[in-house]
Structures are given as structure tokens and as C-alpha cells.
Short mmCIF file of C-alpha atoms and ligand atoms in Angstrom, two decimals:
data_model
loop_
_atom_site.label_atom_id
_atom_site.label_comp_id
_atom_site.label_asym_id
_atom_site.label_seq_id
_atom_site.Cartn_x
_atom_site.Cartn_y
_atom_site.Cartn_z
CA MET A 1258 -95.91 -266.35 154.61
CA ALA A 1259 -96.45 -262.60 154.70
CA LYS A 1260 -99.24 -261.29 156.89
CA LYS A 1261 -102.39 -260.49 154.93
CA GLU A 1262 -102.87 -256.74 154.56
CA THR A 1263 -105.94 -255.34 156.27
CA ALA A 1264 -108.41 -253.01 154.55
CA LYS A 1265 -106.91 -250.18 156.62
CA ASP A 1266 -103.39 -250.96 155.37
CA LEU A 1267 -104.60 -251.23 151.81
CA LYS A 1268 -106.56 -248.01 151.97
CA GLU A 1269 -103.52 -246.19 153.29
CA LYS A 1270 -101.47 -247.59 150.43
CA LEU A 1271 -103.97 -247.15 147.61
CA PHE A 1272 -106.24 -244.23 148.44
CA LEU A 1273 -105.36 -240.56 147.91
CA GLN A 1274 -104.67 -239.15 151.36
CA ARG A 1275 -105.92 -235.68 152.22
CA LYS A 1276 -104.86 -234.56 155.66
CA ASN A 1277 -104.92 -231.22 157.41
CA ALA A 1278 -101.56 -229.50 156.92
CA TYR A 1279 -101.37 -228.60 160.58
CA LEU A 1280 -101.41 -232.29 161.50
CA ARG A 1281 -98.55 -232.93 159.11
CA MET A 1282 -96.27 -230.20 160.47
CA SER A 1283 -93.86 -230.39 163.39
CA GLU A 1284 -94.09 -227.75 166.11
CA ALA A 1285 -90.88 -226.22 164.78
CA GLU A 1286 -92.40 -225.93 161.31
CA VAL A 1287 -95.56 -224.35 162.69
CA GLY A 1288 -93.34 -221.82 164.46
CA LYS A 1289 -91.55 -220.97 161.20
CA CYS A 1290 -94.89 -220.76 159.42
CA ASN A 1291 -96.33 -218.34 161.99
CA LYS A 1292 -93.24 -216.17 161.82
CA PHE A 1293 -93.33 -216.11 158.01
CA CYS A 1294 -96.95 -214.97 158.13
CA GLU A 1295 -96.06 -211.96 160.30
CA GLY A 1296 -93.92 -210.70 157.40
CA TYR A 1297 -96.75 -211.45 155.01
CA LYS A 1298 -99.26 -209.42 157.02
CA ALA A 1299 -96.87 -206.47 157.15
CA PHE A 1300 -96.58 -206.67 153.35
CA LEU A 1301 -100.38 -206.66 152.99
CA ASP A 1302 -100.51 -203.45 155.05
CA GLU A 1303 -97.66 -201.75 153.25
CA ALA A 1304 -98.53 -202.67 149.67
CA LYS A 1305 -102.25 -202.31 149.06
CA THR A 1306 -102.10 -201.39 145.38
CA GLU A 1307 -100.09 -202.54 142.38
CA ARG A 1308 -97.93 -199.39 142.56
CA GLU A 1309 -97.24 -199.83 146.25
CA ALA A 1310 -96.50 -203.53 145.76
CA ALA A 1311 -94.14 -202.76 142.86
CA GLY A 1312 -92.37 -200.19 145.06
CA PHE A 1313 -92.07 -202.70 147.93
CA ILE A 1314 -90.71 -205.37 145.59
CA GLU A 1315 -88.12 -203.01 144.11
CA ARG A 1316 -86.94 -201.91 147.58
CA GLU A 1317 -86.63 -205.50 148.83
CA ALA A 1318 -84.91 -206.60 145.61
CA LYS A 1319 -82.31 -203.85 145.96
CA LYS A 1320 -81.70 -204.85 149.58
CA ALA A 1321 -81.14 -208.43 148.41
CA GLY A 1322 -78.54 -207.31 145.88
CA PHE A 1323 -80.63 -207.14 142.70
CA VAL A 1324 -79.60 -204.47 140.16
CA PRO A 1325 -81.57 -202.97 137.26
CA PHE A 1326 -81.49 -205.22 134.18
CA ASP A 1327 -79.35 -203.87 131.34
CA LYS A 1328 -79.80 -205.74 128.09
CA ASN A 1329 -76.35 -204.66 126.90
CA LYS A 1330 -74.60 -206.31 129.83
CA LYS A 1331 -73.23 -209.84 130.06
CA TYR A 1332 -74.55 -211.89 132.95
CA LYS A 1333 -73.20 -214.92 134.77
CA ALA A 1334 -74.54 -217.45 137.26
CA GLY A 1335 -75.52 -215.83 140.53
CA ASP A 1336 -76.27 -212.40 139.04
CA LYS A 1337 -79.55 -210.88 140.20
CA VAL A 1338 -81.46 -208.37 138.09
CA TYR A 1339 -84.85 -206.68 138.05
CA LEU A 1340 -86.96 -204.65 135.70
CA VAL A 1341 -89.83 -202.35 136.70
CA ASN A 1342 -92.57 -201.78 134.14
CA ARG A 1343 -94.23 -198.35 134.61
CA GLU A 1344 -94.24 -198.60 138.43
CA LYS A 1345 -96.92 -201.31 138.23
CA ALA A 1346 -95.21 -204.58 137.36
CA VAL A 1347 -91.82 -206.07 138.18
CA ILE A 1348 -89.71 -208.88 136.78
CA LEU A 1349 -86.89 -210.33 138.91
CA ALA A 1350 -84.33 -212.79 137.63
CA VAL A 1351 -81.59 -214.83 139.28
CA ILE A 1352 -79.17 -216.24 136.72
CA GLY A 1353 -78.57 -219.98 136.99
CA LYS A 1354 -75.63 -222.18 136.09
CA GLU A 1355 -77.24 -223.90 133.12
CA PRO A 1356 -77.31 -222.16 129.74
CA VAL A 1357 -80.35 -219.92 129.48
CA GLU A 1358 -81.52 -221.68 126.28
CA ASN A 1359 -82.21 -224.75 128.43
CA GLY A 1360 -85.16 -222.75 129.70
CA VAL A 1361 -85.92 -220.77 132.83
CA ASN A 1362 -88.18 -221.43 135.82
CA LEU A 1363 -90.89 -218.78 135.78
CA VAL A 1364 -93.20 -217.91 138.65
CA ALA A 1365 -95.92 -215.35 137.95
CA ALA A 1366 -98.24 -213.67 140.44
CA HIS A 1367 -100.35 -210.53 140.09
CA ILE A 1368 -100.25 -207.51 142.37
CA ASP A 1369 -103.51 -205.78 141.41
CA SER A 1370 -106.68 -206.55 143.39
CA PRO A 1371 -110.37 -205.66 143.09
CA ARG A 1372 -111.12 -202.15 144.37
CA LEU A 1373 -112.93 -198.91 143.61
CA ASP A 1374 -111.16 -196.63 141.13
CA MET A 1375 -111.97 -192.93 141.04
CA LYS A 1376 -113.53 -191.75 137.79
CA GLN A 1377 -111.59 -189.30 135.67
CA ASN A 1378 -113.74 -186.36 136.69
CA PRO A 1379 -114.66 -187.68 140.12
CA MET A 1380 -115.78 -184.81 142.30
CA ILE A 1381 -119.45 -184.06 142.85
CA GLU A 1382 -121.50 -182.33 145.49
CA LYS A 1383 -125.03 -183.45 146.25
CA ASP A 1384 -127.20 -181.84 148.92
CA ASP A 1385 -124.22 -180.55 150.91
CA VAL A 1386 -122.25 -183.82 150.81
CA ALA A 1387 -119.23 -184.14 148.53
CA TYR A 1388 -118.29 -187.39 146.81
CA PHE A 1389 -115.83 -189.01 144.49
CA LYS A 1390 -117.61 -190.97 141.77
CA THR A 1391 -116.03 -194.42 141.39
CA HIS A 1392 -115.79 -197.16 138.81
CA TYR A 1393 -115.19 -200.58 140.31
CA TYR A 1394 -112.12 -202.51 139.18
CA GLY A 1395 -112.26 -206.30 138.89
CA GLY A 1396 -115.05 -208.67 139.79
CA ILE A 1397 -116.73 -207.53 142.98
CA LYS A 1398 -120.01 -208.11 144.75
CA LYS A 1399 -120.89 -204.43 144.85
CA TYR A 1400 -123.02 -204.74 147.99
CA GLN A 1401 -119.91 -205.73 150.00
CA TRP A 1402 -118.20 -202.35 149.60
CA PRO A 1403 -120.48 -199.79 151.32
CA THR A 1404 -119.90 -199.10 155.05
CA VAL A 1405 -116.30 -200.32 154.85
CA PRO A 1406 -113.65 -197.75 155.87
CA LEU A 1407 -111.65 -197.08 152.71
CA SER A 1408 -108.27 -195.48 152.17
CA LEU A 1409 -107.20 -193.61 149.06
CA HIS A 1410 -104.05 -194.52 147.15
CA GLY A 1411 -102.51 -193.46 143.89
CA VAL A 1412 -100.95 -190.67 141.93
CA ILE A 1413 -102.02 -187.34 140.46
CA ILE A 1414 -100.09 -185.95 137.50
CA LYS A 1415 -100.29 -182.17 137.58
CA ALA A 1416 -100.38 -179.85 134.58
CA ASP A 1417 -96.63 -179.25 134.92
CA ASN A 1418 -96.07 -183.03 134.74
CA THR A 1419 -95.04 -183.36 138.37
CA LYS A 1420 -96.43 -186.31 140.29
CA VAL A 1421 -98.26 -186.22 143.61
CA VAL A 1422 -98.32 -189.52 145.50
CA VAL A 1423 -101.49 -190.05 147.53
CA ARG A 1424 -101.88 -192.41 150.49
CA ILE A 1425 -104.56 -191.30 152.92
CA GLY A 1426 -106.33 -193.46 155.49
CA GLU A 1427 -103.55 -195.86 156.38
CA ASP A 1428 -101.74 -194.04 159.18
CA GLU A 1429 -103.00 -193.69 162.72
CA GLY A 1430 -105.09 -190.52 162.90
CA ASP A 1431 -105.68 -190.32 159.14
CA PRO A 1432 -109.24 -189.72 157.95
CA VAL A 1433 -110.83 -192.51 155.89
CA PHE A 1434 -113.53 -192.52 153.23
CA CYS A 1435 -116.61 -194.67 152.70
CA VAL A 1436 -119.65 -195.50 150.64
CA SER A 1437 -122.97 -195.24 152.47
CA ASP A 1438 -125.80 -197.77 152.55
CA LEU A 1439 -129.47 -197.48 153.48
CA LEU A 1440 -130.67 -198.25 156.97
CA PRO A 1441 -132.73 -201.48 157.11
CA HIS A 1442 -135.77 -199.51 158.27
CA LEU A 1443 -136.02 -197.83 154.87
CA ALA A 1444 -134.51 -200.53 152.69
CA SER A 1445 -137.54 -202.68 151.89
CA ALA A 1446 -137.56 -201.56 148.25
CA GLN A 1447 -133.77 -201.77 147.99
CA MET A 1448 -133.77 -205.32 149.37
CA LYS A 1449 -136.13 -206.39 146.59
CA ARG A 1450 -133.56 -205.42 143.97
CA PRO A 1451 -131.60 -208.29 142.43
CA SER A 1452 -128.44 -208.83 144.47
CA THR A 1453 -126.24 -207.51 141.65
CA GLU A 1454 -128.07 -204.22 142.09
CA ILE A 1455 -128.60 -203.99 145.85
CA VAL A 1456 -125.99 -201.30 145.48
CA LYS A 1457 -125.62 -200.18 141.88
CA GLY A 1458 -122.35 -199.19 140.25
CA GLU A 1459 -123.35 -195.53 140.17
CA GLU A 1460 -124.24 -195.72 143.87
CA LEU A 1461 -120.67 -196.59 144.88
CA ASN A 1462 -120.01 -192.94 145.69
CA LEU A 1463 -117.18 -192.22 148.08
CA ILE A 1464 -117.96 -189.67 150.79
CA ILE A 1465 -115.13 -187.14 150.92
CA GLY A 1466 -116.49 -184.23 152.95
CA SER A 1467 -119.44 -182.19 154.19
CA ARG A 1468 -118.30 -178.76 155.42
CA PRO A 1469 -119.07 -175.83 153.12
CA PHE A 1470 -116.77 -172.95 152.32
CA LYS A 1471 -117.70 -170.13 154.71
CA ASP A 1472 -118.84 -166.57 153.98
CA ASP A 1473 -119.98 -167.11 150.44
CA GLU A 1474 -123.27 -167.74 148.69
CA ALA A 1475 -121.82 -169.61 145.71
CA SER A 1476 -123.10 -173.10 144.84
CA GLU A 1477 -121.11 -176.30 145.54
CA ARG A 1478 -119.46 -174.78 148.57
CA VAL A 1479 -118.54 -178.16 150.13
CA LYS A 1480 -116.70 -179.07 146.97
CA LEU A 1481 -115.06 -175.65 146.94
CA ASN A 1482 -113.91 -176.03 150.52
CA LEU A 1483 -112.43 -179.47 149.76
CA LEU A 1484 -110.65 -178.26 146.65
CA MET A 1485 -109.19 -175.47 148.74
CA LEU A 1486 -107.85 -178.02 151.22
CA LEU A 1487 -106.47 -180.20 148.43
CA ASN A 1488 -104.89 -177.18 146.77
CA GLU A 1489 -103.18 -176.22 150.02
CA LYS A 1490 -101.94 -179.78 150.64
CA TYR A 1491 -101.07 -180.97 147.13
CA GLY A 1492 -101.14 -177.86 144.97
CA ILE A 1493 -103.79 -179.41 142.75
CA THR A 1494 -106.92 -178.12 141.06
CA GLU A 1495 -109.98 -180.11 139.98
CA GLU A 1496 -108.57 -180.41 136.47
CA ASP A 1497 -105.61 -182.42 137.80
CA PHE A 1498 -107.92 -185.36 138.60
CA LEU A 1499 -108.23 -185.83 134.84
CA SER A 1500 -104.69 -187.21 134.85
CA ALA A 1501 -104.80 -189.17 138.08
CA GLU A 1502 -105.08 -192.78 139.18
CA LEU A 1503 -106.75 -192.92 142.56
CA GLU A 1504 -107.86 -196.19 144.09
CA ALA A 1505 -110.03 -196.76 147.17
CA VAL A 1506 -109.17 -199.93 149.09
CA PRO A 1507 -110.12 -201.16 152.58
CA ALA A 1508 -108.35 -199.09 155.21
CA PHE A 1509 -108.08 -201.83 157.81
CA LYS A 1510 -104.96 -203.84 158.50
CA ALA A 1511 -104.37 -207.54 157.99
CA CYS A 1512 -104.89 -209.60 161.14
CA ASP A 1513 -105.25 -213.08 162.57
CA ILE A 1514 -108.64 -214.78 162.60
CA GLY A 1515 -109.82 -217.28 165.18
CA PHE A 1516 -109.05 -218.15 168.80
CA ASP A 1517 -106.21 -220.29 167.48
CA ARG A 1518 -104.93 -217.53 165.16
CA SER A 1519 -104.78 -220.08 162.36
CA LEU A 1520 -106.17 -217.84 159.62
CA ILE A 1521 -105.28 -214.48 158.14
CA GLY A 1522 -107.85 -211.87 157.25
CA GLY A 1523 -106.97 -208.98 155.02
CA TYR A 1524 -107.60 -207.08 151.81
CA GLY A 1525 -106.10 -208.08 148.46
CA GLN A 1526 -104.78 -211.51 149.38
CA ASP A 1527 -105.78 -212.45 145.81
CA ASP A 1528 -103.08 -212.37 144.68
CA ARG A 1529 -100.60 -210.66 146.96
CA VAL A 1530 -100.42 -213.90 148.94
CA CYS A 1531 -98.73 -215.50 145.95
CA ALA A 1532 -96.80 -212.32 145.17
CA TYR A 1533 -95.24 -212.26 148.64
CA THR A 1534 -94.48 -215.98 148.85
CA GLU A 1535 -92.98 -215.94 145.35
CA LEU A 1536 -90.97 -212.82 146.14
CA MET A 1537 -89.52 -214.29 149.34
CA ALA A 1538 -88.54 -217.47 147.49
CA VAL A 1539 -86.74 -215.59 144.71
CA LEU A 1540 -85.05 -213.06 147.01
CA GLU A 1541 -83.48 -215.94 148.94
CA ALA A 1542 -82.44 -217.86 145.82
CA LYS A 1543 -78.79 -218.67 145.36
CA ALA A 1544 -76.63 -221.07 143.34
CA LEU A 1545 -79.53 -222.03 141.10
CA ARG A 1546 -79.24 -224.66 138.42
CA LYS A 1547 -81.75 -222.93 136.15
CA THR A 1548 -82.32 -219.22 135.82
CA ALA A 1549 -85.33 -218.16 137.90
CA VAL A 1550 -87.66 -215.42 136.67
CA ALA A 1551 -90.29 -214.01 139.01
CA ILE A 1552 -93.04 -211.94 137.43
CA LEU A 1553 -95.25 -209.66 139.52
CA THR A 1554 -97.79 -208.29 137.14
CA ASP A 1555 -100.64 -205.83 136.97
CA LYS A 1556 -104.13 -205.91 135.37
CA GLU A 1557 -104.94 -209.58 135.99
CA GLU A 1558 -108.24 -208.66 137.56
CA THR A 1559 -109.42 -206.87 134.41
CA GLY A 1560 -108.28 -209.55 131.99
CA SER A 1561 -104.51 -208.94 131.70
CA ASP A 1562 -104.81 -206.42 128.87
CA GLY A 1563 -102.74 -203.24 128.76
CA ASN A 1564 -98.99 -202.74 128.75
CA THR A 1565 -98.57 -203.73 132.40
CA GLY A 1566 -100.72 -206.88 132.09
CA LEU A 1567 -99.45 -210.27 130.98
CA ARG A 1568 -101.10 -210.15 127.59
CA SER A 1569 -98.64 -207.37 126.80
CA ALA A 1570 -95.27 -208.17 125.29
CA TYR A 1571 -93.25 -206.95 128.24
CA LEU A 1572 -92.46 -210.44 129.50
CA ARG A 1573 -91.51 -211.66 126.02
CA TYR A 1574 -89.29 -208.61 125.48
CA PHE A 1575 -87.53 -209.29 128.77
CA ILE A 1576 -86.90 -212.93 127.84
CA ASP A 1577 -85.73 -211.84 124.38
CA ASP A 1578 -83.29 -209.35 125.90
CA LEU A 1579 -82.08 -211.84 128.50
CA ALA A 1580 -81.51 -214.45 125.78
CA ALA A 1581 -79.76 -211.92 123.55
CA SER A 1582 -77.34 -211.01 126.34
CA PHE A 1583 -76.19 -214.66 126.12
CA GLY A 1584 -76.25 -214.58 122.31
CA LYS A 1585 -79.36 -216.79 122.26
CA GLU A 1586 -82.93 -216.51 121.01
CA GLY A 1587 -85.84 -215.72 123.32
CA ARG A 1588 -88.06 -218.27 121.58
CA ASP A 1589 -85.67 -221.09 122.49
CA VAL A 1590 -85.58 -219.95 126.10
CA LEU A 1591 -89.39 -219.81 126.28
CA SER A 1592 -89.95 -223.13 124.54
CA ASN A 1593 -87.83 -224.89 127.17
CA SER A 1594 -89.19 -222.95 130.14
CA LYS A 1595 -91.59 -224.00 132.86
CA CYS A 1596 -93.95 -221.77 134.78
CA LEU A 1597 -95.92 -221.80 137.98
CA SER A 1598 -98.76 -219.35 137.48
CA ALA A 1599 -98.97 -218.30 141.09
CA ASP A 1600 -102.59 -217.41 141.70
CA VAL A 1601 -105.17 -218.22 144.32
CA ASN A 1602 -108.00 -220.72 144.13
CA ALA A 1603 -111.39 -220.77 145.85
CA ALA A 1604 -111.20 -222.46 149.23
CA TYR A 1605 -114.09 -224.81 149.98
CA ASP A 1606 -116.54 -222.95 152.19
CA PRO A 1607 -118.47 -225.24 154.60
CA THR A 1608 -121.19 -222.57 154.87
CA PHE A 1609 -121.75 -222.65 151.10
CA PRO A 1610 -120.91 -226.24 150.13
CA ASP A 1611 -123.27 -226.42 147.14
CA VAL A 1612 -121.01 -224.66 144.65
CA PHE A 1613 -118.05 -226.98 145.30
CA GLU A 1614 -117.38 -230.54 144.25
CA LYS A 1615 -115.71 -231.71 147.40
CA ASN A 1616 -113.37 -234.25 145.83
CA ASN A 1617 -111.90 -231.53 143.65
CA ALA A 1618 -112.03 -228.43 145.80
CA SER A 1619 -109.10 -226.97 147.70
CA VAL A 1620 -109.59 -226.54 151.42
CA LEU A 1621 -108.14 -224.21 154.03
CA ASN A 1622 -105.15 -225.91 155.70
CA GLY A 1623 -104.86 -228.38 152.84
CA GLY A 1624 -101.56 -226.93 151.68
CA VAL A 1625 -100.73 -225.06 148.49
CA CYS A 1626 -103.19 -225.82 145.69
CA VAL A 1627 -102.15 -227.13 142.27
CA THR A 1628 -104.77 -226.40 139.63
CA LYS A 1629 -104.33 -228.29 136.36
CA TYR A 1630 -106.93 -226.26 134.51
CA THR A 1631 -109.11 -223.21 135.10
CA GLY A 1632 -111.66 -221.72 132.69
CA SER A 1633 -115.42 -222.07 132.55
CA ARG A 1634 -118.00 -224.32 130.86
CA GLY A 1635 -116.12 -226.82 128.69
CA LYS A 1636 -112.72 -225.68 130.04
CA SER A 1637 -113.08 -222.55 127.93
CA GLY A 1638 -110.13 -220.21 128.36
CA THR A 1639 -107.82 -222.67 130.07
CA SER A 1640 -104.30 -223.66 129.14
CA ASP A 1641 -104.73 -227.04 130.90
CA ALA A 1642 -101.32 -228.32 131.95
CA SER A 1643 -100.27 -231.68 130.51
CA ALA A 1644 -100.20 -234.79 132.68
CA GLU A 1645 -96.44 -234.88 132.13
CA PHE A 1646 -95.97 -231.38 133.53
CA VAL A 1647 -98.31 -232.04 136.45
CA GLY A 1648 -96.18 -235.12 137.12
CA GLU A 1649 -93.02 -233.03 137.11
CA VAL A 1650 -94.44 -230.48 139.51
CA ARG A 1651 -95.81 -233.24 141.72
CA ALA A 1652 -92.37 -234.85 141.92
CA ILE A 1653 -90.71 -231.54 142.82
CA LEU A 1654 -93.24 -230.84 145.58
CA ASP A 1655 -93.10 -234.34 147.03
CA LYS A 1656 -89.32 -234.50 146.94
CA ASN A 1657 -89.16 -231.26 148.93
CA LYS A 1658 -91.92 -232.33 151.35
CA VAL A 1659 -94.18 -229.44 150.34
CA ILE A 1660 -97.73 -229.90 151.62
CA TRP A 1661 -100.02 -229.59 148.62
CA GLN A 1662 -103.47 -230.40 147.33
CA THR A 1663 -105.39 -230.04 144.10
CA GLY A 1664 -108.54 -228.10 143.45
CA GLU A 1665 -110.65 -226.68 140.69
CA LEU A 1666 -112.73 -223.54 140.81
CA GLY A 1667 -116.14 -224.88 141.87
CA LYS A 1668 -118.52 -227.39 140.33
CA VAL A 1669 -118.70 -227.87 136.58
CA ASP A 1670 -120.87 -225.19 134.94
CA ILE A 1671 -121.38 -223.26 138.20
CA GLY A 1672 -119.03 -220.49 137.21
CA GLY A 1673 -115.32 -220.41 136.62
CA GLY A 1674 -112.47 -218.04 136.11
CA GLY A 1675 -109.00 -217.65 134.70
CA THR A 1676 -105.51 -216.58 135.63
CA VAL A 1677 -102.42 -215.46 133.73
CA ALA A 1678 -101.55 -219.13 133.09
CA ALA A 1679 -103.03 -219.16 129.60
CA TYR A 1680 -101.06 -216.10 128.45
CA ILE A 1681 -97.77 -217.61 129.55
CA ALA A 1682 -98.66 -221.05 128.18
CA ASN A 1683 -99.44 -219.35 124.86
CA LEU A 1684 -95.74 -218.41 124.68
CA ASN A 1685 -95.05 -222.17 124.44
CA VAL A 1686 -94.16 -222.48 128.12
CA ASP A 1687 -95.26 -225.45 130.26
CA THR A 1688 -97.54 -223.70 132.74
CA ILE A 1689 -99.70 -224.69 135.69
CA ASP A 1690 -101.55 -222.77 138.40
CA VAL A 1691 -100.18 -223.12 141.90
CA GLY A 1692 -101.45 -220.94 144.72
CA VAL A 1693 -103.14 -220.45 148.05
CA PRO A 1694 -106.82 -221.28 148.66
CA VAL A 1695 -108.78 -218.15 149.60
CA MET A 1696 -112.16 -217.91 151.29
CA SER A 1697 -114.36 -214.86 150.55
CA MET A 1698 -112.23 -214.15 147.48
CA HIS A 1699 -112.63 -210.63 146.02
CA ALA A 1700 -114.37 -209.41 149.19
CA PRO A 1701 -112.87 -206.45 151.08
CA PHE A 1702 -111.69 -208.93 153.74
CA GLU A 1703 -110.34 -212.19 152.34
CA ILE A 1704 -109.33 -215.28 154.34
CA THR A 1705 -106.32 -217.58 153.98
CA ALA A 1706 -104.80 -220.23 156.25
CA LYS A 1707 -101.29 -219.69 157.56
CA THR A 1708 -100.23 -223.26 156.77
CA ASP A 1709 -101.24 -222.76 153.12
CA VAL A 1710 -99.37 -219.45 152.87
CA TYR A 1711 -96.24 -221.11 154.16
CA ALA A 1712 -96.73 -224.13 151.89
CA ALA A 1713 -96.93 -221.78 148.89
CA TYR A 1714 -93.60 -220.23 149.86
CA LYS A 1715 -92.06 -223.71 150.19
CA ALA A 1716 -93.53 -224.70 146.80
CA PHE A 1717 -92.07 -221.70 144.99
CA GLU A 1718 -88.75 -222.23 146.74
CA ALA A 1719 -88.69 -225.88 145.67
CA PHE A 1720 -89.61 -225.04 142.07
CA ILE A 1721 -87.04 -222.26 141.74
CA ASN A 1722 -84.36 -224.58 143.11
CA SER A 1723 -85.35 -227.51 140.86
MN1 MN B 2190 -105.91 -213.82 141.24
MN1 MN B 2191 -108.94 -212.38 141.37
#
């Protein structure tokens, strides 16, 4: 007679197990994970905006043998192509052995992050201090952005249509910029404001200088002095800001957090953590069964509108052109395709447990997070992956020993949010969110766990190779 199973045996067999990823990894794996994260941190430092990320991706793609996509060319298994959309979004594809009409494996991350954009006419001088007026981009807690050293990134299109590329505050010895805040001694009235207005949108003014132009009695002499400096350095006048895109982002570098160096702190990990892991997986892809398509898109943080966001037709056009180069229809490719919408989820925060439902929250060091549905209230705005597709993804992850967990964005009715998943699913593609849990999401300094970053890379690798 077989030995009776104990409660412990039965629980192990029947209960869902959730175990810290670190405890499930060998020392060798932890070593690989730590090494992978060094590359990730370097990427965070090098690519702080969508334009810089797109540039990084194009450079790495070229190094890995990708060539610009040409819709009039014929492609065969193993060919690697890319397409850059207006310097702000990139699509990479590795052609697989199976016919393209059998569908492709899509992975989609976004490379824009919350930040302070300069207004179109940004320069003001107030009481001998000069500022750039800003308009915040994406969902931020405005009070988090003052007193943080900020760097300035972007482009200025001059009257003669030439482009000046700006990147100030990143190199050793560069000046930085910042938004001021009141000292506590004089902030009693400010602290009574509602927290959405502790610092108001129109108070997010970037300090850019304070020395006046000498030997003149004209007004706005600080501004004049700065414009003189900018004219010397870039050949620009104030009018050129009208056709510029300048973004202020945290100037600090990504780094390890904790005595054990288990976590990564850095700006813009939503969603460049998924962008990097997805990119590494696709750059290393070879001999694929199905064609892999990696999308690195812009404008997710403002709702995916615009021609570089995923509500634009640029992805559909690419699929149409790819299909046409095989004499097939884009709609057939899309209808048979599967997609991992590679975006982050909110990591359970033990300091603020009330907003999470612990059974259904992702945790740091829990592995890559699979999110069946996003949205808010009654699942409004979600594409909600089918049980069948969740099952497929689950099987792929388990078969490849990827450490993963599930999680939804907070308690029911507490808040919510969306990703690009719905826009891809709307093209009749099986789509699900898969990404890294992030603590302090949308803050200037976001937190991820190294084991989760590595698990995301392994997940995208497994999916692309499925
Ligand atoms: Mn995101
Ligand atoms: Mn976001």
C-alpha cells in the first residue's frame, strides 16, 4: 500500500507556489543575471529618451547584422531587418523558417518615459533668474521632480532646417538643471495644498541661469546673456525653440541598491527595462521557426497617439509590407500572430500594502510578471488575454524554466492603467502583457530587481524561439 500523503506533500502538489527567484537560481545563473544587468544599467545611462533609445537600438541592430527593411526586397529565413520611424520608434524583424502567413511572434515595449518637456516658447526671466517653462509628459507626481538634478536632451530645428542635437548634464563636468522647491521653514501654506498641487504644473520651472549680460541697462539681461551663450555654442536664437523638442530627465546614473546589490535604481525603467531585455533577446535570435518582430515604440506614456505611438498605423504598414514581400496579406499574418506586450507592472510595496491585493500583485524578485488584463474599474480599456493564450504563454515559460509570476495593477477600483496591449490586440493578434515589476514607478528614480530583469530577458528569448 502506498504511503499516505501528508498535508505538506499535498500542499506542495496542489497549491500555487510562489518562491523568491533568487532561491530558485543556481549561483551560476545569479552570476549571469548580474552580468546581464551591468549591460542594462549602461543602456539606461546611454538612452534616456525615446530618440536616444532609438539611436542605441539602431546602432546595436546594425552591429548584429540587421539591415534597413526594403519592402521591394525578397527575404528568406535568417534575414534580419529593421525600420526606424522618425528617430523615435524602431521595428526589428528576424525572418523565420515558417511561412509568414502562419503568423509572427511580436514583442512590443515602449521607449518613452515620464519627464518634463520644454514648452514651445520656453525661456523666461524672473527677478534675475532665467528659466525654461516646462509641460510634464506622462503621469507624474509633480512634487517628486523639484530638487532633482536634471539633464537636457533633444533636438532643435533651426530656421535653415538644420538639426542641433542637445545632451547636456550627462557627462562628467557638465552643468545640470533643476526645479526649485520651498524650504520647510516657509512651506506651511504650501504643505496645506492638495498633494496634486504641492508643486503645480506651472511651478515646474527649470532653472537655466542667473548671470546678467554685463555693461548694459536693458531688461532681461540674464536671458540675453544665456541666449548669447547658446548662440555661440549652437548658433541658435530664441525663435529656434519654437521648432525644438527638449526634454528634462534625471541627470543621475543607474546604480545598484542595497547592501546585497540585488536591486537597480534608475530613471525610465518603465519601460526601458522591457525594451532592453526584448532587444537583447531579438539581437541574439537565430534559426527561428517563426518570424520574430520586436517593436520599440514611442508615446505610450501619453496614450499611444501620434504617428510614433502604437495607435498609429506604422506597425500595420510594416506587417503589410513584410507580408507583401512574400506575396501574402498583412491581415492573415496579423490574425495568426501572437504578441507579448512588454511593459512593466507595479511591484508590491511593503511600505504601502493597502493598494495591493497580495494574492494578485507582482513582487520584486518574483520573476517576470504575466498580466492577463490591465485597465481600470470594470476592466475598462483592457484587451484581456484569453485563457487559451495565457495557457500557451505559461507552457512556453515553464518549458524554458523561466521564473515568472502573475500580477494585476493594484486592488480593484483603486486605480488602474493600460499598456499598448489593447492596440495590438485590436489588430486581431493574441496579446498579453509580460514585463518587469517596478517599485516607485514613474518617479525620477525607479526600482527593479535584477532577478526579474533577467527573467524578462529569458521570457522574451523563450517566446521568440517558440
Ligand atoms: Mn510602461
Ligand atoms: Mn508608464
